[in-house]
Short mmCIF file of C-alpha atoms in Angstrom, two decimals:
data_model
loop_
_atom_site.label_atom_id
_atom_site.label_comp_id
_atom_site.label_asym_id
_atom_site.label_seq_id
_atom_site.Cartn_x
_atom_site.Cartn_y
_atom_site.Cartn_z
CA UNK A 1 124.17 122.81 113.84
CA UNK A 2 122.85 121.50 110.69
CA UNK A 3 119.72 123.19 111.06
CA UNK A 4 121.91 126.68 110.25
CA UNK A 5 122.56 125.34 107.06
CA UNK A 6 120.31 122.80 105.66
CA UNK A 7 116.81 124.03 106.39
CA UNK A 8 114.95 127.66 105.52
CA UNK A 9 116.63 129.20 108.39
CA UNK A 10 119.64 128.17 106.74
CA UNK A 11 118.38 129.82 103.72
CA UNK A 12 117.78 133.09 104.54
CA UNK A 13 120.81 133.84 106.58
CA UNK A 14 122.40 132.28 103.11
CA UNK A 15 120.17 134.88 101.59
CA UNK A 16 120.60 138.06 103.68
CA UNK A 17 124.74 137.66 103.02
CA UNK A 18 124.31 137.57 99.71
CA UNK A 19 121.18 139.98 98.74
CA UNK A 20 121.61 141.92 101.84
CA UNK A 21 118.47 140.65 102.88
CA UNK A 22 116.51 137.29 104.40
CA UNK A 23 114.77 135.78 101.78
CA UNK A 24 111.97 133.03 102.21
CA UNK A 25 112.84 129.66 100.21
CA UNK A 26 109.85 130.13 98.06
CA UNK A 27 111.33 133.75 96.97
CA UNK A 28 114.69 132.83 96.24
CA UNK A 29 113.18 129.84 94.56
CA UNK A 30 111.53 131.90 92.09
CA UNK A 31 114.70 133.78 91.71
CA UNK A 32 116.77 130.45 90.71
CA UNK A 33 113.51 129.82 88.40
CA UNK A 34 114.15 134.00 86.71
CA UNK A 35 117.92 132.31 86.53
CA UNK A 36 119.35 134.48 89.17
CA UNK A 37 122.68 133.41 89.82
CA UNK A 38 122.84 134.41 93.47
CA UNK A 39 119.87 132.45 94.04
CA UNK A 40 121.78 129.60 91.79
CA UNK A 41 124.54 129.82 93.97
CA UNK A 42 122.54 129.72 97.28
CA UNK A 43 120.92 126.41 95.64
CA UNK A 44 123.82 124.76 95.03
CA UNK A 45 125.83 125.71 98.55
CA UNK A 46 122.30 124.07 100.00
CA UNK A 47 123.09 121.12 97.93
CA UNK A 48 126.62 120.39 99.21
CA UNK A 49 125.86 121.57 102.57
CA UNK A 50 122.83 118.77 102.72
CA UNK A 51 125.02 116.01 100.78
CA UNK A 52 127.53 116.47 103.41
CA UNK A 53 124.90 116.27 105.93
CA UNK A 54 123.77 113.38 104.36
CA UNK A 55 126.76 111.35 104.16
CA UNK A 56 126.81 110.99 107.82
CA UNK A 57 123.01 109.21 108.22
CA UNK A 58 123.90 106.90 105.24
CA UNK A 59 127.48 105.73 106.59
CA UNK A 60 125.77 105.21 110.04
CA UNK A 61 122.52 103.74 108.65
CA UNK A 62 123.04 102.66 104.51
CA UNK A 63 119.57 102.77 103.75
CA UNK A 64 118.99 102.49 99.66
CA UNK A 65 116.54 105.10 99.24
CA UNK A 66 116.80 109.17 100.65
CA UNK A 67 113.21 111.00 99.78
CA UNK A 68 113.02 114.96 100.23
CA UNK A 69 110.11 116.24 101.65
CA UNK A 70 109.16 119.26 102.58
CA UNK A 71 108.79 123.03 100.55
CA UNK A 72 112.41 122.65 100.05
CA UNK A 73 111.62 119.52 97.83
CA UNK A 74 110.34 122.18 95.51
CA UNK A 75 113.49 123.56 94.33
CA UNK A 76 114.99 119.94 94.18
CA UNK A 77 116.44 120.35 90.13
CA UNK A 78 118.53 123.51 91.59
CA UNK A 79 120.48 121.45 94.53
CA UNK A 80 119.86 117.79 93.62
CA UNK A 81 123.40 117.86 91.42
CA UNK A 82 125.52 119.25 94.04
CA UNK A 83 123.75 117.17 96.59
CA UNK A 84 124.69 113.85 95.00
CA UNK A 85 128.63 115.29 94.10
CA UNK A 86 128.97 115.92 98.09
CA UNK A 87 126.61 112.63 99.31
CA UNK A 88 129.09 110.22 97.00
CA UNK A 89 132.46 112.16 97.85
CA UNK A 90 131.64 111.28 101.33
CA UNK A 91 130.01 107.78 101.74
CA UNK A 92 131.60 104.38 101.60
CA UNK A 93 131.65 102.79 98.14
CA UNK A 94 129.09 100.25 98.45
CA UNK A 95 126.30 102.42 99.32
CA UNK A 96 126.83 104.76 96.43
CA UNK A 97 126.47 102.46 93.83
CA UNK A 98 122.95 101.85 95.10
CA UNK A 99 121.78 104.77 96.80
CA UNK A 100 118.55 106.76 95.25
CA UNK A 101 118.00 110.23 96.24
CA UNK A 102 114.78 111.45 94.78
CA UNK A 103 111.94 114.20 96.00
CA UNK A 104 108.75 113.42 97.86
CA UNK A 105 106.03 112.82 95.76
CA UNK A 106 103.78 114.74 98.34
CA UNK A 107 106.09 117.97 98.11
CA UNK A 108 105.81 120.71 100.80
CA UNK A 109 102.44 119.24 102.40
CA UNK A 110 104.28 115.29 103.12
CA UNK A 111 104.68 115.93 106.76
CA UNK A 112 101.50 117.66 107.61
CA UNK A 113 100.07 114.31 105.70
CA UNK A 114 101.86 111.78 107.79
CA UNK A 115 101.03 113.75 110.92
CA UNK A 116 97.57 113.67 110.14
CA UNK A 117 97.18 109.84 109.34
CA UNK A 118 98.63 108.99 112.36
CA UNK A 119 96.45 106.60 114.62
CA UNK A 120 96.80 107.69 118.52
#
C-alpha cells in the first residue's frame, strides 16, 4: 500500500490527477525546479505521505539516522520540509529530538552500488 504513494508509481498516478497525465519523477522534478506549483504540490503531498510512512519504521525500530536513496533523493529540497512536519507529528518524543533525515550521498545510482559490492 505504501508503494501507491511513496515511490514513482506513486508519482505519476499523483501526476496524471493533477496534469491529466503520468509524469516520470525526473519530469515533474524539473517542473518543481521551473517552480511549477502542481509539481510543488505533488512534492510536498510525497513528503507527508513518506513522513507518515516513516513514522511507523522509527516507532517500531528508533534508529538515529534515515538516508534517502534512490532518483527520488534528487528532488529531496522539494519534500524534505513536509517530510520532517509529518515524521515528528507522528513519532514518540524521544526519537525526534535526535532523529537525522538526510539524502544519500550516492543519489539515484546507491542501490545499484550496494548490489554490486555485494560478496556471494
Amino acid at each position: 500500500i505504501m508503494e501507491d504513494y511513496v515511490s514513482a508509481k506513486g508519482l505519476k498516478k499523483m501526476s496524471k490527477k493533477l496534469y491529466g497525465r503520468s509524469l516520470k519523477p525526473p519530469e515533474i522534478l524539473k517542473k518543481a525546479e521551473n517552480n511549477d506549483p502542481i509539481a510543488i504540490k505533488i512534492w510536498n503531498n510525497f513528503g507527508k505521505d513518506l513522513g507518515v510512512s516513516l513514522s511507523y519504521v522509527v516507532n517500531i525500530l528508533d534508529p538515529e539516522i534515515i538516508i534517502l536513496g534512490g532518483s527520488i533523493s534528487n528532488a529531496y529540497k522539494f519534500f524534505i520540509n513536509s517530510l520532517k512536519k509529518y515524521l515528528i507529528k507522528n513519532i514518540n518524543s524521544e526519537p525526534a529530538k535526535r532523529l537525522k533525515v538526510i539524502p544519500g550521498e550516492l543519489g539515484e545510482y546507491g542501490g545499484l552500488i550496494g548490489a554490486a559490492s555485494l560478496d556471494f
